[in-house]
Coordinates of C-alpha atoms in Angstrom, one line a residue:
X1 CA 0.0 0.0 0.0
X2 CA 1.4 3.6 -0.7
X3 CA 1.5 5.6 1.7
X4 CA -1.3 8.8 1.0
X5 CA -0.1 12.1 0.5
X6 CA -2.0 15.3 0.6
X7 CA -1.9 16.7 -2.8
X8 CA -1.7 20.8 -2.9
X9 CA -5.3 22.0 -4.1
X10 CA -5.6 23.2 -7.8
X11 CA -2.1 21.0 -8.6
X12 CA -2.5 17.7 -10.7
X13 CA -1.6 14.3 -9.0
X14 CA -0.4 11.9 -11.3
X15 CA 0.5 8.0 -10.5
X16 CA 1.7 5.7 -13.2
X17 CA 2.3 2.1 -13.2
X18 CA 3.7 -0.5 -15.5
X19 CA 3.7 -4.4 -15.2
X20 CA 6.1 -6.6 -17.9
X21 CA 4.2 -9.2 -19.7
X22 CA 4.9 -12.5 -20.5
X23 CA 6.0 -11.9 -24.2
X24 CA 9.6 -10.6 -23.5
X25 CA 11.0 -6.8 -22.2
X26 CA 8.2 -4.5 -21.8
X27 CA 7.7 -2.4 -24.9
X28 CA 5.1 -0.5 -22.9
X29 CA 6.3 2.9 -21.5
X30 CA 4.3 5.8 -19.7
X31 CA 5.8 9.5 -19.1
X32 CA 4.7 12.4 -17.2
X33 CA 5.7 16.0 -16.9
X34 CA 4.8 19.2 -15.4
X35 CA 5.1 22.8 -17.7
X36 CA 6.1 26.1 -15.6
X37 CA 2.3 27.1 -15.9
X38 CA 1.6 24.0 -14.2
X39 CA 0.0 22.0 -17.4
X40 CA 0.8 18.2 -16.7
X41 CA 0.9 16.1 -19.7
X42 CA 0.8 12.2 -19.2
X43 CA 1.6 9.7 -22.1
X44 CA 1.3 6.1 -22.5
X45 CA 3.2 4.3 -25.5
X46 CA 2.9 0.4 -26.5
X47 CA 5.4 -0.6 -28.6
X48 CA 4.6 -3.1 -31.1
X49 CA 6.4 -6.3 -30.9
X50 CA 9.3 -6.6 -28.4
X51 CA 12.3 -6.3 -30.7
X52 CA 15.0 -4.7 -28.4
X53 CA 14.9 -1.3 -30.6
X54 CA 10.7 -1.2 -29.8
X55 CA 11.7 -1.4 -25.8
X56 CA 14.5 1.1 -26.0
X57 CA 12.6 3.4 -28.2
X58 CA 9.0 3.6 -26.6
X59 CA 10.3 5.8 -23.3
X60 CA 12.0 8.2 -25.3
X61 CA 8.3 8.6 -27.9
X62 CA 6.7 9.1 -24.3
X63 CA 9.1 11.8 -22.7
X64 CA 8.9 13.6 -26.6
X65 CA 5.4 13.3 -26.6
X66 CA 4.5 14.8 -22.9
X67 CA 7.1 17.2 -23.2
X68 CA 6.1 18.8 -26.5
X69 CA 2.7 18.1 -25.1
X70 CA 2.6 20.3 -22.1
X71 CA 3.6 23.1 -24.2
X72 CA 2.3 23.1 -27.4
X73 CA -0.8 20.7 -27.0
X74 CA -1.6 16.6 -27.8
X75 CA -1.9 17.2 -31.0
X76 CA 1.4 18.2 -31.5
X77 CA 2.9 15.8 -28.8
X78 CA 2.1 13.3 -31.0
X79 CA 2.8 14.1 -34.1
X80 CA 6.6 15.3 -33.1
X81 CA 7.2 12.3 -31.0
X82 CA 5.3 10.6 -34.6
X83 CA 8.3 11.7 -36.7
X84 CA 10.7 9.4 -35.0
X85 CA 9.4 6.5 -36.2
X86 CA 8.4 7.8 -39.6
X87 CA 11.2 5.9 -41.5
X88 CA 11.2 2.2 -40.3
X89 CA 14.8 2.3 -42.0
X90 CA 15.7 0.5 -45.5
X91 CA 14.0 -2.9 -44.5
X92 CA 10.4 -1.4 -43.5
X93 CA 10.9 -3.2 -39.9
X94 CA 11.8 -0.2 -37.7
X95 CA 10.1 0.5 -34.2
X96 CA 6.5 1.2 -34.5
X97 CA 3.9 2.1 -31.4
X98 CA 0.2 3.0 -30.7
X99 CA -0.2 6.1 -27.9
X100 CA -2.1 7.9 -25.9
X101 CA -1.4 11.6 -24.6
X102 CA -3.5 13.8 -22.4
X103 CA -3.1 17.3 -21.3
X104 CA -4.4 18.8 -18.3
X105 CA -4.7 22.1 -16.9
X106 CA -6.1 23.0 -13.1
X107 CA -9.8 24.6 -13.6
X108 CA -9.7 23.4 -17.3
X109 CA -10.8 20.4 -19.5
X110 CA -8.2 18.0 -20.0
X111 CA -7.8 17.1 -23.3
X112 CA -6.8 13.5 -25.1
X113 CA -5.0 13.0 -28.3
X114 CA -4.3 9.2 -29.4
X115 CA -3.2 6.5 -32.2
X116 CA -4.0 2.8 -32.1
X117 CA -5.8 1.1 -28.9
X118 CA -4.4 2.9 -26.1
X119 CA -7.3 3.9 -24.0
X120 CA -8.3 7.1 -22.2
X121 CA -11.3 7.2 -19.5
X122 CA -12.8 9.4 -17.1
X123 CA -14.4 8.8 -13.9
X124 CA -17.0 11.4 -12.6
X125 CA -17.3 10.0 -9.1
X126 CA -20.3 7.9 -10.5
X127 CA -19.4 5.9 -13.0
X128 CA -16.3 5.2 -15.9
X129 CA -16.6 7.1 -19.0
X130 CA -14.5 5.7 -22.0
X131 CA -13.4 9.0 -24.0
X132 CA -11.1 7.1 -27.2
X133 CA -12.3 4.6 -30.3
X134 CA -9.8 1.7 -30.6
X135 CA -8.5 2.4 -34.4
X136 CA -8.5 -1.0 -34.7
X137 CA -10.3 -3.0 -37.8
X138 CA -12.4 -4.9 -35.5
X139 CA -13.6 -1.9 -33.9
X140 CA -14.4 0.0 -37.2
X141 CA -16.4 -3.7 -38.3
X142 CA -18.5 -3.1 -35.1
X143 CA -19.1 0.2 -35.8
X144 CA -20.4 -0.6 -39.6
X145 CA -22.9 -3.3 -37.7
X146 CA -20.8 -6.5 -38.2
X147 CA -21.2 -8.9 -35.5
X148 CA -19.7 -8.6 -32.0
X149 CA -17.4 -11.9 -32.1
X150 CA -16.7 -11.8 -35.9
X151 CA -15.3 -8.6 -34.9
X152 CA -13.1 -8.8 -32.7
X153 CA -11.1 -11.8 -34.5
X154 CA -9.9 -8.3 -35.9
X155 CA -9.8 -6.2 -32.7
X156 CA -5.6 -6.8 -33.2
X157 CA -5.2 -5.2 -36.3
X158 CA -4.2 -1.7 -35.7
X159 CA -5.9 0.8 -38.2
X160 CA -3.5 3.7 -37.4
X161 CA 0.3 3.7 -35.6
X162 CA 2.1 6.4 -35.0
X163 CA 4.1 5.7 -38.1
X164 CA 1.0 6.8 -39.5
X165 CA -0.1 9.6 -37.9
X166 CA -0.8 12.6 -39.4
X167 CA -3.2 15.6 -38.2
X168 CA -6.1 13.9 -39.6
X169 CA -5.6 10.4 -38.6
X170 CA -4.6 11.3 -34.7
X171 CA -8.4 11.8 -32.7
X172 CA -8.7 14.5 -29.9
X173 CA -11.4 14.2 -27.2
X174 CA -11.9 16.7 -24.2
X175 CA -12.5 15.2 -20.6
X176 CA -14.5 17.6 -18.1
X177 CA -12.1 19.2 -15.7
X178 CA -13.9 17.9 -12.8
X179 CA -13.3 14.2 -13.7
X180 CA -10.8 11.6 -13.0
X181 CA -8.3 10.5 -15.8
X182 CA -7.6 6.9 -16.3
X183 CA -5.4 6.0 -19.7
X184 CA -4.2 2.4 -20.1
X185 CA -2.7 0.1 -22.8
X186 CA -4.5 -2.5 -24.0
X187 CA -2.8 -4.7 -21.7
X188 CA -5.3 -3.6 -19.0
X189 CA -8.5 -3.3 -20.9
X190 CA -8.0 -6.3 -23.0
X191 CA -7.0 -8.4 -19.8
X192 CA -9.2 -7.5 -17.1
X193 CA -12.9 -7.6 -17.2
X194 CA -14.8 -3.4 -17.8
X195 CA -16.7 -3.7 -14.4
X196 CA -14.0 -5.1 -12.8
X197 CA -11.9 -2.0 -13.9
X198 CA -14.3 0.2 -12.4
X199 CA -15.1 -1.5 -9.3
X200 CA -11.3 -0.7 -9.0
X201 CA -11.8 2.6 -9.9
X202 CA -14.6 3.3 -7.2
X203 CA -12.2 1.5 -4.6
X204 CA -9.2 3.3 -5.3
X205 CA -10.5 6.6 -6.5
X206 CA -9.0 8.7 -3.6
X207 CA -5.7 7.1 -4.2
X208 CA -4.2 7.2 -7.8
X209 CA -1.1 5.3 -7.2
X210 CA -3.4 2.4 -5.3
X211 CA -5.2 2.4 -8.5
X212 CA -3.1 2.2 -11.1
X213 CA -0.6 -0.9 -9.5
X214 CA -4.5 -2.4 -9.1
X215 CA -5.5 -2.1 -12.4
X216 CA -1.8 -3.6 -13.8
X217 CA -1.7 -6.4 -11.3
X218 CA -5.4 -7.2 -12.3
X219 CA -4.2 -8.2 -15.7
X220 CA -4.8 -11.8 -15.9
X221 CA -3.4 -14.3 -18.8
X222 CA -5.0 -14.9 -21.7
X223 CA -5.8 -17.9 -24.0
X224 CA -2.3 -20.0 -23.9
X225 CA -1.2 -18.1 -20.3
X226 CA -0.5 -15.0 -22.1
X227 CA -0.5 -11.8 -20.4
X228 CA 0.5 -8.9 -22.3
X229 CA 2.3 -5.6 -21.3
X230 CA 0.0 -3.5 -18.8
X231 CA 0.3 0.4 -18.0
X232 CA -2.0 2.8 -16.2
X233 CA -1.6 6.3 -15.6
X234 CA -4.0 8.8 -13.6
X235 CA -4.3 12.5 -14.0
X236 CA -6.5 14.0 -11.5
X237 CA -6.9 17.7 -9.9
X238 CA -6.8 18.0 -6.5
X239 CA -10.2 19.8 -5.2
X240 CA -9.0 20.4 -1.8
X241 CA -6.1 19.6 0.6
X242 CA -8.6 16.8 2.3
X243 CA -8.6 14.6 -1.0
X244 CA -5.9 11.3 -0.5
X245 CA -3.4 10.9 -3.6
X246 CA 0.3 10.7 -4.3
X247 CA 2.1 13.1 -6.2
X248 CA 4.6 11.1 -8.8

C-alpha cells in the first residue's frame, strides 16, 4: 500500500504504473511532466512487438510526446514524438507504437489525443466514462454493424500507428475538468474484465497510485497463459487539501 499524501489543491496528482508481460521486455512505457504554468501532460506508448529497438525506443516517444505536449498541445505531442518512427529504415521493420497523450490544466478540461488502442477514460465519481475509439479494424467492423465476435477476431489489427499519424488520422477528445483520468494500454482493458476496472476505480479513486498498480496487477493471462504488457496512468486535480493521492 502507498502511503497517501495530501496533494496541494488546484495542482494535478499523477501516479503511473507498469507491469512486464509474458511476451519478452516491456515495450510499454508511460511518461509524465509538469510545464512552468503547471500543465501536466501524461503519455502512454505500447510498442509493437518486443524487438530490443521497440523497448528502447518507446520511453524516449513518451518523454517527446508529454514534453512537447505540455507546451504546445496533444496534438502536436504526438505528431513530433510521430516523426521518430516515420522511417522504419531500409528494410520497413523499424520501431513502431500505438499512444495515448492527455493534457491537463487546473480549472480546465483536459484534453486526449491518441493512435491505435491505447485507451483514455474518465471517472465522474459515479461511474467510468470511456473518451477514445480503438482504431482497430475490428472496432471500425463493429461500428459498420458487423457482428460482436466476428469482430473482434480483428480487434488486433491496428488501423492507425504512430508511423502513421498525421493531423487527420490522430483523434482529440476533451474530458471535463472535474473528472478523473484513467489511460491504459490494451494490456489492461483487454485483460481485465470493464466492471472489474471500475469497481477498481470506485475502490481506489481517492488514491491514484493504489489504482493504477491495481488495475496492472489485475491483468490476468489470456488464452495460452499470455499476459500482455500493462500500463495505467491517472491525472486528476486535487479539489481540496482533504482529498488522499500521491504526487509522482
Amino acid at each position: 500500500m502507498t502511503p497517501h499524501l495530501h496533494p496541494v489543491p488546484g495542482r494535478v496528482v499523477t501516479a503511473r504504473a507498469t507491469r512486464e508481460g509474458t511476451g519478452g521486455p516491456s515495450a510499454d512505457a508511460a511518461r509524465l511532466y509538469t510545464a512552468a504554468d503547471l500543465t501536466t501532460a501524461a503519455a502512454i506508448v505500447d510498442g509493437m512487438g518486443h524487438a530490443s529497438a521497440t523497448v528502447a525506443l518507446a520511453p524516449v516517444l513518451a518523454e517527446v510526446a508529454v514534453r512537447v505536449g505540455a507546451a504546445r498541445g496533444t496534438l502536436a505531442g504526438l505528431l513530433t514524438a510521430a516523426l521518430l518512427v516515420a522511417d522504419r529504415g531500409p528494410d520497413g521493420t523499424g520501431p513502431d507504437a500505438v499512444a495515448v497523450l492527455a493534457a491537463a490544466v487546473p480549472g480546465q478540461d483536459t484534453v486526449v489525443a491518441w493512435v491505435g488502442d491505447c485507451r483514455a477514460y474518465g471517472w465522474d465519481g459515479r461511474r467510468l466514462e470511456g473518451y477514445t475509439t480503438d482504431h482497430t479494424v475490428g472496432q471500425q467492423l463493429r461500428a459498420n454493424g458487423v457482428p460482436v465476435d466476428l469482430a473482434r477476431d480483428h480487434d488486433n489489427w491496428i488501423r492507425v500507428t504512430l508511423e502513421r499519424a498525421t493531423p487527420a488520422t490522430v483523434f482529440t477528445a476533451v474530458i471535463p475538468a472535474h473528472e478523473l483520468v484513467l489511460l491504459t494500454s490494451d494490456g489492461v482493458h483487454d485483460q481485465v474484465e470493464p466492471d472489474i476496472v471500475e469497481a477498481l476505480v470506485r475502490e481506489h479513486q481517492h488514491s491514484p497510485q493504489d489504482l493504477v498498480d491495481a488495475l496492472v496487477a489485475a491483468a490476468a493471462p489470456g488464452d495460452g497463459g499470455y499476459r500482455d504488457d500493462a500500463t495505467a496512468v491517472v491525472l486528476h486535480i486535487a479539489a481540496s487539501s482533504g482529498a488522499s493521492g500521491v504526487t509522482v
